[in-house]
Structure formats: structure tokens, C-alpha cells
């Protein structure tokens, strides 16, 4: 059989609850079908649930301090040195070097803007910053075909830089961005199909901005029935206070957000149909995921970049006929995605990547059975854990680290003025994170686990001395 292909799909701010039984009341028949014929990971997590940091980890397999993306990339943070390092590894570069035809379509948001981008990109926003950026040819991290932009939230009037066009030569489009980008992706698949069948595989990444806000920028045929549902039918998680300001705003947003989710699902359907019609479905690994979720009123919050499940958990759905273990208990986080993609496709993981390759826990053996062990015999891959990051924006801001497993979450926050505070949740008994555990022995045990996890990942942190003192019993649980 020819070398396997990869279709890697990312939807911005698409939370895991949209694809779960008993979750958000949104219809996603094509993604449901994808999951039913493949694998959907219940413990896929964004280490840093905001756009640029997750995407940088997803591409490079490195933590933020190594890849250079410690905050969202814009004109302000570019002055701090934030932006994906030119020498950062990437799964795309590894596949291109192995003979793959690589392509990237849609939102990138990893290039540090320069002043010219304020003129030729989406312009300066009301906050005085500009976010959109052109990516020079030598900073595309292994993608040969390029139809992309930095960060532009105009869903109905998107623009793109293509091929070797210059910064001043962007393509302006009228229409819903996700549908247009799917058109481009289908054309890429049609061009690549013959070579793929003959032995030259492709790896295509498609990155949609919806269902990210602005929520009212929807395609003309969007589903309007969600607007008929009451707030209690739209927002079913018990950590949403419906009569609060956040609950009321979330109830107003939800019908539009769900409509965008449904419209994204329809684009997934178009891609799957294209793979089928081109005879590529059996030999193409399809992955659907997101960079982070959205609070949607949970815990009194609307958006992301917080350590709650609604923000941290992401969908991660894989389909690869006959190749995957449907009973896998594996989980992964942002930094594990790049090494795992390479492992799934049969490649060694580049040494600079810091994430785990969990492909052994995802794959069936040659007979289609789960082999019952990871590649090195270790059981840890079936016990997912993920670090959480929040870097301070200034000397007054908090600095946060955490550790999430399938059963518990521990968050440690270092306050410049007042020191360390912690929060511990039992995700089995309390999946909505409504009760913080304060039992001293448990808090100390989780402080020790976070200390060990940060050390194992080579991570320094301003709160590390206080955390170590808490773990050793030298500091009372805050």
C-alpha cells in the first residue's frame, strides 16, 4: 500500500462538549460519523487554552519557553519576542523532508507582526494592536502549498496570502471563510490524489477560524432553530448560572455558536465526501481537533485562557480505517500532537520535540487488534496527564501552572503580591469543578506531582519554590 496521507483539520474555539453524548445541544452528523468509524479521545487537552500558544505547541511539539510563543501573537507581544521561532521543529517539515506534499490553508497566527502588516493585513484594531501577519517563505515551517493569513476575524470577508505572493499581494474573498477554505482544500486533494495513489503522499492542514467570534458572521444557510431554545436548553452544564450576566450573555451567544459549529460540521462532510470520491479514504489519516474550547457561561466566564474543562478540553477525533484501536484510553495534550502525528505515520520523533508520542496506544496491531502494550512496554500512555500554562502579561499579573489527569486537576497560581494559591478538583466525582478539595494531605500530594511534572518537562516557574515548600509540608495549603 502507498505511504499514508494526512488530513489535519482544526476549528478555532470548538469545545469538546459539542461532540459528546449529553453535551451541547448541537447537531454534528458528519463529525459523529467520523468518530463512530474511528476514535474520539475523551482526554485531549489544550495545555494553554488560547490560540497562538496551543498552535505553536501543536506544530512544534515544544513547550512555550522553547518554541517562543508564551502569549497570543500580536504587535504588542511581538515586542516581547513572542512568535514561533524560525528554528522550531515541526511535523510538517519532518514530513516534507520524507517526501510528502505539504499544504496549509487558513488561520496560522504564529508569525510576529511587523509594521508593514498593519498596512497590508487586517489593520489596527480598536485596542491599538494589530494581529494579522504575513508569513515569509522561509518561515512556513515545512508547508510548501500556502493559502493562509495570520489572524483575521472577518469571517465573511476573509483574505489570504498565497504561494510566493508578497506581503502587498493578498487575495480578498467574499463569502464565509470556512466554506471558501474547504473549496481550496478540496482542490488540493484533487490535485494530490493521483500522486498519492502512485506513492507520493500528502499532508494537508486546514485551519478554520469559526466558530470563533464574531458569532454573528455566519453563512447565509446557517441553522436558525437554536434560537428557538430556552436558555436552560442551550446551556445545560450545572456550572452556568443562567440568571447571571455571564449566563444571559452566553444564552444570547449560544444559538449563533451552535449554528457555526453545525456549519463547520457540514464542511467536514464535504471533505470526507471528497476523500471517498477520490479513492483516498482508506489510506488517509483524518484528524479533527481544536485549539481550545469556550466557557460559554461556565464559572461566570464566556471565553477561554482559563484552567477549566470547558476551555481546556478539545475534541480529537481520528479516522484511519483498520489502523486504530477503538478501545484506547489514551489522552494527549497540545505538545503531544506533533510527535504523535509523526509516530502514527511511522516516523521517528525529532530530538528537539518535548511532547510524548502516544501513537502506540492509538494504533491496532497488524491483525487489527490492540497489542496491549505501548512501544516500550510502558503503561503510562494510557494514563493521560497534561501540564497547564498561563504566563503573566506584566509584573502584576499572576503566573499559573497546573496538572490535569483523567481523574484530577491541580492548579497553582503565583501572585506577585501575595504568593501561592491552589485549587484541586476531583474530575470523577465533580466533573463540573464545583467544589475545591482542601484536605491538606491531598493538596500536598498534588503539589508534589506538579513539581515532578514540571521538572520532568524541564520547566522553570516563578512559583516553583513555594510549590516545593507546600509539597514538603513546609508551607500550609493556601
mmCIF file with all atom_site columns, N, CA, C and O in Angstrom, residues 438-471:
data_model
loop_
_atom_site.group_PDB
_atom_site.id
_atom_site.type_symbol
_atom_site.label_atom_id
_atom_site.label_alt_id
_atom_site.label_comp_id
_atom_site.label_asym_id
_atom_site.label_entity_id
_atom_site.label_seq_id
_atom_site.pdbx_PDB_ins_code
_atom_site.Cartn_x
_atom_site.Cartn_y
_atom_site.Cartn_z
_atom_site.occupancy
_atom_site.B_iso_or_equiv
_atom_site.pdbx_formal_charge
_atom_site.auth_seq_id
_atom_site.auth_comp_id
_atom_site.auth_asym_id
_atom_site.auth_atom_id
_atom_site.pdbx_PDB_model_num
ATOM 1   N N  . UNK A 1 438 ? -9.763 20.726 49.787 1.00 0.00 ? 438 UNK A N  1
ATOM 2   C CA . UNK A 1 438 ? -8.805 21.436 50.648 1.00 0.00 ? 438 UNK A CA 1
ATOM 3   C C  . UNK A 1 438 ? -8.087 20.515 51.631 1.00 0.00 ? 438 UNK A C  1
ATOM 4   O O  . UNK A 1 438 ? -7.300 21.000 52.445 1.00 0.00 ? 438 UNK A O  1
ATOM 5   N N  . UNK A 1 439 ? -8.321 19.214 51.583 1.00 0.00 ? 439 UNK A N  1
ATOM 6   C CA . UNK A 1 439 ? -7.693 18.292 52.530 1.00 0.00 ? 439 UNK A CA 1
ATOM 7   C C  . UNK A 1 439 ? -6.168 18.386 52.378 1.00 0.00 ? 439 UNK A C  1
ATOM 8   O O  . UNK A 1 439 ? -5.622 18.175 51.295 1.00 0.00 ? 439 UNK A O  1
ATOM 9   N N  . UNK A 1 440 ? -5.435 18.759 53.447 1.00 0.00 ? 440 UNK A N  1
ATOM 10  C CA . UNK A 1 440 ? -4.013 19.094 53.315 1.00 0.00 ? 440 UNK A CA 1
ATOM 11  C C  . UNK A 1 440 ? -3.158 18.003 52.686 1.00 0.00 ? 440 UNK A C  1
ATOM 12  O O  . UNK A 1 440 ? -2.290 18.305 51.854 1.00 0.00 ? 440 UNK A O  1
ATOM 13  N N  . UNK A 1 441 ? -3.371 16.754 53.056 1.00 0.00 ? 441 UNK A N  1
ATOM 14  C CA . UNK A 1 441 ? -2.527 15.692 52.514 1.00 0.00 ? 441 UNK A CA 1
ATOM 15  C C  . UNK A 1 441 ? -2.719 15.554 51.007 1.00 0.00 ? 441 UNK A C  1
ATOM 16  O O  . UNK A 1 441 ? -1.750 15.327 50.259 1.00 0.00 ? 441 UNK A O  1
ATOM 17  N N  . UNK A 1 442 ? -3.956 15.685 50.539 1.00 0.00 ? 442 UNK A N  1
ATOM 18  C CA . UNK A 1 442 ? -4.207 15.592 49.107 1.00 0.00 ? 442 UNK A CA 1
ATOM 19  C C  . UNK A 1 442 ? -3.592 16.772 48.362 1.00 0.00 ? 442 UNK A C  1
ATOM 20  O O  . UNK A 1 442 ? -3.004 16.601 47.285 1.00 0.00 ? 442 UNK A O  1
ATOM 21  N N  . UNK A 1 443 ? -3.727 17.958 48.934 1.00 0.00 ? 443 UNK A N  1
ATOM 22  C CA . UNK A 1 443 ? -3.141 19.136 48.295 1.00 0.00 ? 443 UNK A CA 1
ATOM 23  C C  . UNK A 1 443 ? -1.621 18.986 48.204 1.00 0.00 ? 443 UNK A C  1
ATOM 24  O O  . UNK A 1 443 ? -1.021 19.248 47.156 1.00 0.00 ? 443 UNK A O  1
ATOM 25  N N  . UNK A 1 444 ? -0.993 18.535 49.283 1.00 0.00 ? 444 UNK A N  1
ATOM 26  C CA . UNK A 1 444 ? 0.458  18.358 49.258 1.00 0.00 ? 444 UNK A CA 1
ATOM 27  C C  . UNK A 1 444 ? 0.873  17.302 48.237 1.00 0.00 ? 444 UNK A C  1
ATOM 28  O O  . UNK A 1 444 ? 1.872  17.457 47.528 1.00 0.00 ? 444 UNK A O  1
ATOM 29  N N  . UNK A 1 445 ? 0.113  16.225 48.148 1.00 0.00 ? 445 UNK A N  1
ATOM 30  C CA . UNK A 1 445 ? 0.439  15.181 47.181 1.00 0.00 ? 445 UNK A CA 1
ATOM 31  C C  . UNK A 1 445 ? 0.372  15.682 45.750 1.00 0.00 ? 445 UNK A C  1
ATOM 32  O O  . UNK A 1 445 ? 1.234  15.366 44.920 1.00 0.00 ? 445 UNK A O  1
ATOM 33  N N  . UNK A 1 446 ? -0.638 16.475 45.451 1.00 0.00 ? 446 UNK A N  1
ATOM 34  C CA . UNK A 1 446 ? -0.756 17.014 44.095 1.00 0.00 ? 446 UNK A CA 1
ATOM 35  C C  . UNK A 1 446 ? 0.274  18.098 43.834 1.00 0.00 ? 446 UNK A C  1
ATOM 36  O O  . UNK A 1 446 ? 0.744  18.260 42.691 1.00 0.00 ? 446 UNK A O  1
ATOM 37  N N  . UNK A 1 447 ? 0.653  18.841 44.866 1.00 0.00 ? 447 UNK A N  1
ATOM 38  C CA . UNK A 1 447 ? 1.739  19.814 44.706 1.00 0.00 ? 447 UNK A CA 1
ATOM 39  C C  . UNK A 1 447 ? 3.034  19.099 44.348 1.00 0.00 ? 447 UNK A C  1
ATOM 40  O O  . UNK A 1 447 ? 3.811  19.556 43.494 1.00 0.00 ? 447 UNK A O  1
ATOM 41  N N  . UNK A 1 448 ? 3.276  17.964 44.986 1.00 0.00 ? 448 UNK A N  1
ATOM 42  C CA . UNK A 1 448 ? 4.470  17.179 44.665 1.00 0.00 ? 448 UNK A CA 1
ATOM 43  C C  . UNK A 1 448 ? 4.404  16.653 43.237 1.00 0.00 ? 448 UNK A C  1
ATOM 44  O O  . UNK A 1 448 ? 5.410  16.656 42.506 1.00 0.00 ? 448 UNK A O  1
ATOM 45  N N  . UNK A 1 449 ? 3.217  16.198 42.812 1.00 0.00 ? 449 UNK A N  1
ATOM 46  C CA . UNK A 1 449 ? 3.076  15.680 41.444 1.00 0.00 ? 449 UNK A CA 1
ATOM 47  C C  . UNK A 1 449 ? 3.319  16.772 40.415 1.00 0.00 ? 449 UNK A C  1
ATOM 48  O O  . UNK A 1 449 ? 3.968  16.529 39.381 1.00 0.00 ? 449 UNK A O  1
ATOM 49  N N  . UNK A 1 450 ? 2.816  17.983 40.660 1.00 0.00 ? 450 UNK A N  1
ATOM 50  C CA . UNK A 1 450 ? 3.055  19.086 39.733 1.00 0.00 ? 450 UNK A CA 1
ATOM 51  C C  . UNK A 1 450 ? 4.528  19.472 39.725 1.00 0.00 ? 450 UNK A C  1
ATOM 52  O O  . UNK A 1 450 ? 5.107  19.731 38.661 1.00 0.00 ? 450 UNK A O  1
ATOM 53  N N  . UNK A 1 451 ? 5.149  19.501 40.906 1.00 0.00 ? 451 UNK A N  1
ATOM 54  C CA . UNK A 1 451 ? 6.585  19.788 40.977 1.00 0.00 ? 451 UNK A CA 1
ATOM 55  C C  . UNK A 1 451 ? 7.378  18.801 40.132 1.00 0.00 ? 451 UNK A C  1
ATOM 56  O O  . UNK A 1 451 ? 8.256  19.182 39.348 1.00 0.00 ? 451 UNK A O  1
ATOM 57  N N  . UNK A 1 452 ? 7.054  17.527 40.245 1.00 0.00 ? 452 UNK A N  1
ATOM 58  C CA . UNK A 1 452 ? 7.759  16.495 39.490 1.00 0.00 ? 452 UNK A CA 1
ATOM 59  C C  . UNK A 1 452 ? 7.497  16.626 37.990 1.00 0.00 ? 452 UNK A C  1
ATOM 60  O O  . UNK A 1 452 ? 8.408  16.446 37.167 1.00 0.00 ? 452 UNK A O  1
ATOM 61  N N  . UNK A 1 453 ? 6.247  16.925 37.633 1.00 0.00 ? 453 UNK A N  1
ATOM 62  C CA . UNK A 1 453 ? 5.902  17.037 36.215 1.00 0.00 ? 453 UNK A CA 1
ATOM 63  C C  . UNK A 1 453 ? 6.609  18.222 35.564 1.00 0.00 ? 453 UNK A C  1
ATOM 64  O O  . UNK A 1 453 ? 7.083  18.127 34.419 1.00 0.00 ? 453 UNK A O  1
ATOM 65  N N  . UNK A 1 454 ? 6.682  19.338 36.258 1.00 0.00 ? 454 UNK A N  1
ATOM 66  C CA . UNK A 1 454 ? 7.398  20.498 35.712 1.00 0.00 ? 454 UNK A CA 1
ATOM 67  C C  . UNK A 1 454 ? 8.884  20.187 35.546 1.00 0.00 ? 454 UNK A C  1
ATOM 68  O O  . UNK A 1 454 ? 9.493  20.539 34.526 1.00 0.00 ? 454 UNK A O  1
ATOM 69  N N  . UNK A 1 455 ? 9.447  19.512 36.529 1.00 0.00 ? 455 UNK A N  1
ATOM 70  C CA . UNK A 1 455 ? 10.865 19.154 36.445 1.00 0.00 ? 455 UNK A CA 1
ATOM 71  C C  . UNK A 1 455 ? 11.120 18.192 35.295 1.00 0.00 ? 455 UNK A C  1
ATOM 72  O O  . UNK A 1 455 ? 12.090 18.340 34.543 1.00 0.00 ? 455 UNK A O  1
ATOM 73  N N  . UNK A 1 456 ? 10.240 17.208 35.135 1.00 0.00 ? 456 UNK A N  1
ATOM 74  C CA . UNK A 1 456 ? 10.412 16.233 34.062 1.00 0.00 ? 456 UNK A CA 1
ATOM 75  C C  . UNK A 1 456 ? 10.314 16.890 32.691 1.00 0.00 ? 456 UNK A C  1
ATOM 76  O O  . UNK A 1 456 ? 10.957 16.437 31.730 1.00 0.00 ? 456 UNK A O  1
ATOM 77  N N  . UNK A 1 457 ? 9.508  17.950 32.594 1.00 0.00 ? 457 UNK A N  1
ATOM 78  C CA . UNK A 1 457 ? 9.355  18.656 31.328 1.00 0.00 ? 457 UNK A CA 1
ATOM 79  C C  . UNK A 1 457 ? 10.399 19.760 31.149 1.00 0.00 ? 457 UNK A C  1
ATOM 80  O O  . UNK A 1 457 ? 10.372 20.470 30.140 1.00 0.00 ? 457 UNK A O  1
ATOM 81  N N  . UNK A 1 458 ? 11.285 19.925 32.123 1.00 0.00 ? 458 UNK A N  1
ATOM 82  C CA . UNK A 1 458 ? 12.324 20.947 32.027 1.00 0.00 ? 458 UNK A CA 1
ATOM 83  C C  . UNK A 1 458 ? 11.799 22.352 32.146 1.00 0.00 ? 458 UNK A C  1
ATOM 84  O O  . UNK A 1 458 ? 12.363 23.288 31.566 1.00 0.00 ? 458 UNK A O  1
ATOM 85  N N  . UNK A 1 459 ? 10.734 22.535 32.929 1.00 0.00 ? 459 UNK A N  1
ATOM 86  C CA . UNK A 1 459 ? 10.068 23.824 33.024 1.00 0.00 ? 459 UNK A CA 1
ATOM 87  C C  . UNK A 1 459 ? 10.429 24.560 34.308 1.00 0.00 ? 459 UNK A C  1
ATOM 88  O O  . UNK A 1 459 ? 10.263 24.021 35.407 1.00 0.00 ? 459 UNK A O  1
ATOM 89  N N  . UNK A 1 460 ? 10.905 25.779 34.179 1.00 0.00 ? 460 UNK A N  1
ATOM 90  C CA . UNK A 1 460 ? 11.090 26.652 35.332 1.00 0.00 ? 460 UNK A CA 1
ATOM 91  C C  . UNK A 1 460 ? 9.817  27.466 35.540 1.00 0.00 ? 460 UNK A C  1
ATOM 92  O O  . UNK A 1 460 ? 9.024  27.645 34.618 1.00 0.00 ? 460 UNK A O  1
ATOM 93  N N  . UNK A 1 461 ? 9.645  27.970 36.782 1.00 0.00 ? 461 UNK A N  1
ATOM 94  C CA . UNK A 1 461 ? 8.416  28.706 37.107 1.00 0.00 ? 461 UNK A CA 1
ATOM 95  C C  . UNK A 1 461 ? 8.662  29.550 38.344 1.00 0.00 ? 461 UNK A C  1
ATOM 96  O O  . UNK A 1 461 ? 9.318  29.084 39.301 1.00 0.00 ? 461 UNK A O  1
ATOM 97  N N  . UNK A 1 462 ? 8.133  30.756 38.342 1.00 0.00 ? 462 UNK A N  1
ATOM 98  C CA . UNK A 1 462 ? 8.343  31.652 39.480 1.00 0.00 ? 462 UNK A CA 1
ATOM 99  C C  . UNK A 1 462 ? 7.771  31.103 40.775 1.00 0.00 ? 462 UNK A C  1
ATOM 100 O O  . UNK A 1 462 ? 8.275  31.392 41.858 1.00 0.00 ? 462 UNK A O  1
ATOM 101 N N  . UNK A 1 463 ? 6.717  30.306 40.674 1.00 0.00 ? 463 UNK A N  1
ATOM 102 C CA . UNK A 1 463 ? 6.097  29.758 41.880 1.00 0.00 ? 463 UNK A CA 1
ATOM 103 C C  . UNK A 1 463 ? 6.696  28.452 42.340 1.00 0.00 ? 463 UNK A C  1
ATOM 104 O O  . UNK A 1 463 ? 6.231  27.869 43.333 1.00 0.00 ? 463 UNK A O  1
ATOM 105 N N  . UNK A 1 464 ? 7.730  27.964 41.656 1.00 0.00 ? 464 UNK A N  1
ATOM 106 C CA . UNK A 1 464 ? 8.283  26.643 41.971 1.00 0.00 ? 464 UNK A CA 1
ATOM 107 C C  . UNK A 1 464 ? 8.792  26.519 43.406 1.00 0.00 ? 464 UNK A C  1
ATOM 108 O O  . UNK A 1 464 ? 8.538  25.499 44.066 1.00 0.00 ? 464 UNK A O  1
ATOM 109 N N  . UNK A 1 465 ? 9.518  27.501 43.963 1.00 0.00 ? 465 UNK A N  1
ATOM 110 C CA . UNK A 1 465 ? 9.968  27.344 45.352 1.00 0.00 ? 465 UNK A CA 1
ATOM 111 C C  . UNK A 1 465 ? 8.821  27.214 46.343 1.00 0.00 ? 465 UNK A C  1
ATOM 112 O O  . UNK A 1 465 ? 8.869  26.375 47.255 1.00 0.00 ? 465 UNK A O  1
ATOM 113 N N  . UNK A 1 466 ? 7.782  28.027 46.190 1.00 0.00 ? 466 UNK A N  1
ATOM 114 C CA . UNK A 1 466 ? 6.638  27.935 47.085 1.00 0.00 ? 466 UNK A CA 1
ATOM 115 C C  . UNK A 1 466 ? 5.911  26.607 46.900 1.00 0.00 ? 466 UNK A C  1
ATOM 116 O O  . UNK A 1 466 ? 5.437  26.000 47.871 1.00 0.00 ? 466 UNK A O  1
ATOM 117 N N  . UNK A 1 467 ? 5.811  26.136 45.657 1.00 0.00 ? 467 UNK A N  1
ATOM 118 C CA . UNK A 1 467 ? 5.148  24.861 45.392 1.00 0.00 ? 467 UNK A CA 1
ATOM 119 C C  . UNK A 1 467 ? 5.922  23.717 46.045 1.00 0.00 ? 467 UNK A C  1
ATOM 120 O O  . UNK A 1 467 ? 5.320  22.815 46.645 1.00 0.00 ? 467 UNK A O  1
ATOM 121 N N  . UNK A 1 468 ? 7.243  23.740 45.938 1.00 0.00 ? 468 UNK A N  1
ATOM 122 C CA . UNK A 1 468 ? 8.057  22.697 46.556 1.00 0.00 ? 468 UNK A CA 1
ATOM 123 C C  . UNK A 1 468 ? 7.920  22.726 48.070 1.00 0.00 ? 468 UNK A C  1
ATOM 124 O O  . UNK A 1 468 ? 7.867  21.668 48.724 1.00 0.00 ? 468 UNK A O  1
ATOM 125 N N  . UNK A 1 469 ? 7.852  23.931 48.649 1.00 0.00 ? 469 UNK A N  1
ATOM 126 C CA . UNK A 1 469 ? 7.666  24.046 50.093 1.00 0.00 ? 469 UNK A CA 1
ATOM 127 C C  . UNK A 1 469 ? 6.312  23.489 50.517 1.00 0.00 ? 469 UNK A C  1
ATOM 128 O O  . UNK A 1 469 ? 6.184  22.824 51.558 1.00 0.00 ? 469 UNK A O  1
ATOM 129 N N  . UNK A 1 470 ? 5.292  23.735 49.716 1.00 0.00 ? 470 UNK A N  1
ATOM 130 C CA . UNK A 1 470 ? 3.962  23.183 50.002 1.00 0.00 ? 470 UNK A CA 1
ATOM 131 C C  . UNK A 1 470 ? 4.000  21.661 49.931 1.00 0.00 ? 470 UNK A C  1
ATOM 132 O O  . UNK A 1 470 ? 3.466  20.968 50.818 1.00 0.00 ? 470 UNK A O  1
ATOM 133 N N  . UNK A 1 471 ? 4.646  21.123 48.908 1.00 0.00 ? 471 UNK A N  1
ATOM 134 C CA . UNK A 1 471 ? 4.720  19.665 48.760 1.00 0.00 ? 471 UNK A CA 1
ATOM 135 C C  . UNK A 1 471 ? 5.466  19.024 49.935 1.00 0.00 ? 471 UNK A C  1
ATOM 136 O O  . UNK A 1 471 ? 5.118  17.914 50.365 1.00 0.00 ? 471 UNK A O  1
#
